[in-house]
XYZ file of C-alpha atoms in Angstrom:
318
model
C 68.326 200.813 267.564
C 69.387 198.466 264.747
C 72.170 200.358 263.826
C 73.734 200.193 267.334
C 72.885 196.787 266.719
C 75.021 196.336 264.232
C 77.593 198.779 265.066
C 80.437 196.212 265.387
C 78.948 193.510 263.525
C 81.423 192.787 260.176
C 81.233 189.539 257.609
C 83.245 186.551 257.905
C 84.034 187.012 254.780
C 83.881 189.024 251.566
C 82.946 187.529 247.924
C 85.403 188.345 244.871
C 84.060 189.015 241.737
C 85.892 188.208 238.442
C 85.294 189.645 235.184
C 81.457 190.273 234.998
C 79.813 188.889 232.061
C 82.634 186.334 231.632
C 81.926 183.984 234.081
C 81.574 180.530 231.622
C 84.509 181.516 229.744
C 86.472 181.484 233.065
C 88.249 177.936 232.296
C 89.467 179.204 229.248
C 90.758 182.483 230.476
C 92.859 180.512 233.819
C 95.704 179.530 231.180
C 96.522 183.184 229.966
C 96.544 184.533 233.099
C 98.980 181.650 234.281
C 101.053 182.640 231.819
C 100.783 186.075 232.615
C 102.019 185.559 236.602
C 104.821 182.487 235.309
C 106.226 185.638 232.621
C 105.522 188.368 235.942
C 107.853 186.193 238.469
C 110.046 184.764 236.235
C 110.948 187.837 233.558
C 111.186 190.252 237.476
C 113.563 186.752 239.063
C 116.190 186.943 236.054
C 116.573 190.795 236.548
C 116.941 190.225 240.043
C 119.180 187.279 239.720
C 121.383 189.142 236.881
C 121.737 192.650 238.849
C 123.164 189.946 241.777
C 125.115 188.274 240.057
C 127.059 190.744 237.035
C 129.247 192.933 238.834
C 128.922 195.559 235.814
C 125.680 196.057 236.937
C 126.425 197.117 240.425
C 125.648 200.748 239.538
C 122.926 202.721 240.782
C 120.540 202.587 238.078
C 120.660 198.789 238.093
C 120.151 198.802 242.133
C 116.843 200.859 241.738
C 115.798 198.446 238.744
C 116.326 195.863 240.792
C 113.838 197.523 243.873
C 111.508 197.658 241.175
C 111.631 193.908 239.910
C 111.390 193.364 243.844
C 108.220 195.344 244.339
C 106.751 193.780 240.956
C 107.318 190.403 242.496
C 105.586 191.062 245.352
C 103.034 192.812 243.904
C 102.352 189.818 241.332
C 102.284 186.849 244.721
C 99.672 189.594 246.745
C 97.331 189.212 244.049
C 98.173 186.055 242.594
C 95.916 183.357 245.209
C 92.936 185.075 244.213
C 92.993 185.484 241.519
C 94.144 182.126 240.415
C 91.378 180.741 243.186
C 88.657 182.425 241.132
C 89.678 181.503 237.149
C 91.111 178.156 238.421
C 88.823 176.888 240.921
C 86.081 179.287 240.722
C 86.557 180.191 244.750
C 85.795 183.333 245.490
C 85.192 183.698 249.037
C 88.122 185.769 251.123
C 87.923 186.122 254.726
C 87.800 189.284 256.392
C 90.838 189.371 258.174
C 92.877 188.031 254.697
C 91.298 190.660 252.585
C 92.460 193.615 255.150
C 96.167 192.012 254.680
C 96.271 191.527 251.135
C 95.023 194.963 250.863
C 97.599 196.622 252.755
C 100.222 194.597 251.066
C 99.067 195.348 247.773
C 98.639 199.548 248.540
C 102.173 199.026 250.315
C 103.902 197.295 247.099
C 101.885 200.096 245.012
C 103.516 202.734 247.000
C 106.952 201.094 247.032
C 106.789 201.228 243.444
C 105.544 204.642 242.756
C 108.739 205.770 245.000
C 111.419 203.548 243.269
C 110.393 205.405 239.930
C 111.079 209.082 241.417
C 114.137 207.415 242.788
C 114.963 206.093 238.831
C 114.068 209.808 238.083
C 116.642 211.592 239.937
C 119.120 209.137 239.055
C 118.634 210.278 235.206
C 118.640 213.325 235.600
C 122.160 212.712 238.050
C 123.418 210.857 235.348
C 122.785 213.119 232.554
C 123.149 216.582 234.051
C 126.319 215.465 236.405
C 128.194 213.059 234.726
C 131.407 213.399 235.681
C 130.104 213.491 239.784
C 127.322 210.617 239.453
C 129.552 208.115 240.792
C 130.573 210.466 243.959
C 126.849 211.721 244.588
C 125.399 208.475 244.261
C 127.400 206.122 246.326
C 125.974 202.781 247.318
C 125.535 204.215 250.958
C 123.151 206.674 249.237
C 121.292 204.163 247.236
C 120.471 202.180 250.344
C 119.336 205.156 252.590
C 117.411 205.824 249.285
C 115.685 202.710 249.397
C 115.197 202.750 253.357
C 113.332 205.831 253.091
C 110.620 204.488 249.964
C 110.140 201.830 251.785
C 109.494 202.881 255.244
C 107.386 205.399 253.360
C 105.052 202.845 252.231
C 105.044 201.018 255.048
C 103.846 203.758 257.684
C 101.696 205.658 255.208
C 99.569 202.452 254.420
C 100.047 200.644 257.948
C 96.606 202.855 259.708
C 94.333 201.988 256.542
C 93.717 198.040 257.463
C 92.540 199.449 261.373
C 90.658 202.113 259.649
C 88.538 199.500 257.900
C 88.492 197.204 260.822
C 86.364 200.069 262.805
C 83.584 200.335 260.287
C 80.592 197.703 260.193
C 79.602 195.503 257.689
C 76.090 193.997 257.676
C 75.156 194.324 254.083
C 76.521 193.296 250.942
C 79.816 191.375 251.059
C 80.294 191.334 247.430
C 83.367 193.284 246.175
C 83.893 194.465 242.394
C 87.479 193.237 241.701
C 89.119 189.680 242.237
C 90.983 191.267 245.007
C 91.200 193.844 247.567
C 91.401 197.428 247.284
C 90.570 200.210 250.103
C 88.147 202.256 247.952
C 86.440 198.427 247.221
C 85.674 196.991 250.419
C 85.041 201.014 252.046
C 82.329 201.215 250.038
C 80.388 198.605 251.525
C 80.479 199.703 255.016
C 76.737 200.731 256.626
C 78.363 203.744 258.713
C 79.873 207.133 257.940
C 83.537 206.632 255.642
C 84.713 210.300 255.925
C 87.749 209.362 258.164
C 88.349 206.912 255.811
C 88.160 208.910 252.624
C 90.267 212.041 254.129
C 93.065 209.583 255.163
C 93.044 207.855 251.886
C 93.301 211.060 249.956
C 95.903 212.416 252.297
C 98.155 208.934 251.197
C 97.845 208.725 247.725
C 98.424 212.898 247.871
C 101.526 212.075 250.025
C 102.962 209.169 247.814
C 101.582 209.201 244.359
C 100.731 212.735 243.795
C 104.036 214.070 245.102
C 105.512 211.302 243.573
C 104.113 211.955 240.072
C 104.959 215.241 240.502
C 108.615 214.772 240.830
C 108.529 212.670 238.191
C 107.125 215.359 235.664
C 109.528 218.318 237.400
C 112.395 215.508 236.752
C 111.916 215.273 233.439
C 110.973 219.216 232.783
C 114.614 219.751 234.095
C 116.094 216.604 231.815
C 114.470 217.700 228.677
C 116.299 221.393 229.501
C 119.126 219.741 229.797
C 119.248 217.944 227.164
C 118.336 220.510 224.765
C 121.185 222.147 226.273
C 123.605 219.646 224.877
C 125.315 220.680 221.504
C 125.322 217.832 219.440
C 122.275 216.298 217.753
C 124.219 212.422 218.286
C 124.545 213.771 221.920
C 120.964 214.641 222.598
C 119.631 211.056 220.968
C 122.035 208.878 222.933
C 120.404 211.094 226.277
C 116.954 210.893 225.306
C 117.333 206.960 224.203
C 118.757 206.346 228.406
C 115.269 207.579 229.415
C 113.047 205.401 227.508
C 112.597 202.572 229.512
C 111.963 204.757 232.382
C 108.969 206.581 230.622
C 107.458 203.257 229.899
C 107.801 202.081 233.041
C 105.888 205.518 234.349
C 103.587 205.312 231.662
C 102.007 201.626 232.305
C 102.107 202.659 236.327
C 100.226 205.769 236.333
C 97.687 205.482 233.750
C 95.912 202.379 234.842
C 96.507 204.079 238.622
C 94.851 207.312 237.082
C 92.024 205.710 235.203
C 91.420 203.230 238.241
C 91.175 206.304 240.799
C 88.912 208.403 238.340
C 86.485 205.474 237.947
C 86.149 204.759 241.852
C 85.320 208.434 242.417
C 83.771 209.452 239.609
C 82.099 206.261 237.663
C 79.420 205.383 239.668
C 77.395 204.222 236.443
C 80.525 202.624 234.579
C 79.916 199.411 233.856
C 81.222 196.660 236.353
C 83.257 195.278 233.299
C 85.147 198.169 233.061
C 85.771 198.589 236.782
C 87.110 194.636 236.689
C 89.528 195.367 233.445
C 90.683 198.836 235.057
C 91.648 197.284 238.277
C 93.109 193.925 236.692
C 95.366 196.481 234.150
C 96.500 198.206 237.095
C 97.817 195.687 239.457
C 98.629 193.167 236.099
C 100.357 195.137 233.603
C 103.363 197.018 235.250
C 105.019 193.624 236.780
C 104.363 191.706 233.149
C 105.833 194.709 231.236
C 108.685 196.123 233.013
C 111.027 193.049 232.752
C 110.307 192.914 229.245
C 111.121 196.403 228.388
C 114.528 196.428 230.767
C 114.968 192.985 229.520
C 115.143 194.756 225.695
C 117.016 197.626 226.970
C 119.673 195.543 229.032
C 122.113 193.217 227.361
C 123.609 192.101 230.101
C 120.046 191.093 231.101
C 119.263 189.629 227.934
C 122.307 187.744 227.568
C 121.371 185.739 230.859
C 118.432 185.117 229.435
C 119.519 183.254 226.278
C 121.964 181.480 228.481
C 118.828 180.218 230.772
C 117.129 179.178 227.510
C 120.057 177.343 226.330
C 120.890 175.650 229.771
C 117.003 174.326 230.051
C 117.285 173.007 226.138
C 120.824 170.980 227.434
C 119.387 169.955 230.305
C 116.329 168.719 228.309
C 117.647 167.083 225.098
C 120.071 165.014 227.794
């Protein structure tokens, strides 16, 4: 009887947690991680803003760097009020309602991301394997039905998970274990059966990242063959050296994503300091990152960077 009671009954609101253990050094901690969100949005706004505005750098590769500065951007504002609210202000309560959009948005971004770095894949292995028909496989018509289709990807795969949460009740704790919202998080608070939840969650991150991570690794399989294949030692450097970027960018994607997934299944009795630094790394790290690496690897980029620099110390010293 007090189940059916509470059968539809969900919280106003949910409670964000920050970094367990940490909690008085909180004002000292706001000021890195402002820096961390001004480098996120600003280093991801020059690529953007170079890639529109250097017509060299109307190419293919540049286009799908510059999806991926996009979905960085985003990803960095979806998580960005609360965690600021909690380090800044020490506010931690989310409403229900807020926490099911940020959580789709941030899932959604995730997804975009995972799909505009098979998408940087193929157009490596294009570039090396074909180069003398990159330019008349990959037209700019491509590129955009490209993007079209990782988006609307996302967008439908993720779109059923906010009403799947919605169903479930939520009469007990309203404490979650990360500053923000994540599906696995806030499903495991719900007082009813999860399966449907579970199943459909498995069957998106198979979907996206799984076959996603799997192109990636068949990608490169068929790069390195085919760049062993190339004659001269010079040759094979200057092909593995077009690639590195890309690997980083993979690398500081899927690891946190792998060791955040493992813990939510598997680490039941990991510490909730781990669980915070996990999550934080995942969602944190790839926007920060990426624009420095491509910013390193891109002179064109870099170049509009020094000019920014020198236009704010003109502007200043006048």
């Amino acid at each position: 009887m007090a189940d059916n009671n509470h059968s539809h009954f969900q919280h106003l609101y949910f409670v964000l947690t920050g970094i367990p253990g940490l909690e008085l050094k909180y004002y000292w901690m706001a000021f890195p991680l402002g820096a961390i969100y001004v480098i996120a949005l600003f280093g991801n706004g020059v690529i953007i803003s170079t890639i529109k505005s250097e017509l060299s750098l109307h190419i293919p590769m540049y286009y799908f760097l510059c999806m991926l500065a996009l979905a960085d951007t985003e990803l960095a504002l979806c998580t960005m009020p609360s965690m600021l609210g909690i380090f800044w202000f020490n506010y931690k309560s989310i409403a229900f309602d807020a926490c099911l959009v940020q959580m789709y948005f941030i899932h959604t971004f995730s997804a975009i991301e995972s799909g505009v770095l098979v998408a940087m894949a193929f157009d490596l292995v294009l570039a090396i394997w074909k180069p003398l028909r990159y330019s008349t496989i990959l037209t700019n018509s491509v590129v955009c039905r490209t993007g079209a289709v990782i988006w609307t990807r996302a967008i439908c795969v993720v779109f059923p998970v906010p009403f799947l949460i919605k169903r479930l009740p939520f009469y007990r704790s309203n404490i979650l274990s990360h500053s923000f919202c994540l599906h696995q998080d806030v499903m495991s608070l719900a007082c009813a059966s999860t399966q449907v939840n579970s199943l459909y969650g498995l069957i998106a991150v198979i979907f996206t990242k799984g076959s996603d991570s799997l192109s990636i690794l068949l990608s490169y399989a068929f790069l390195l063959r085919t760049v062993m294949a190339i004659a001269s030692g010079e040759g094979r450097l200057k092909a593995l050296n077009t690639c590195v970027s890309h690997i980083c960018a993979v690398l500081i994607f899927y690891v946190p994503l792998i060791g955040v997934s493992v813990i939510h299944r598997f680490g039941k009795h990991v510490s909730p300091l781990t669980h915070a630094l996990m999550a934080n790394a995942y969602l944190l790290i790839p926007p920060v990152l990426n624009p420095i690496i491509y910013t390193m690897k891109t002179k064109e980029i870099r170049r509009k960077l020094i000019q920014m620099f020198v236009a704010a110390k003109v502007t200043a010293e006048g």
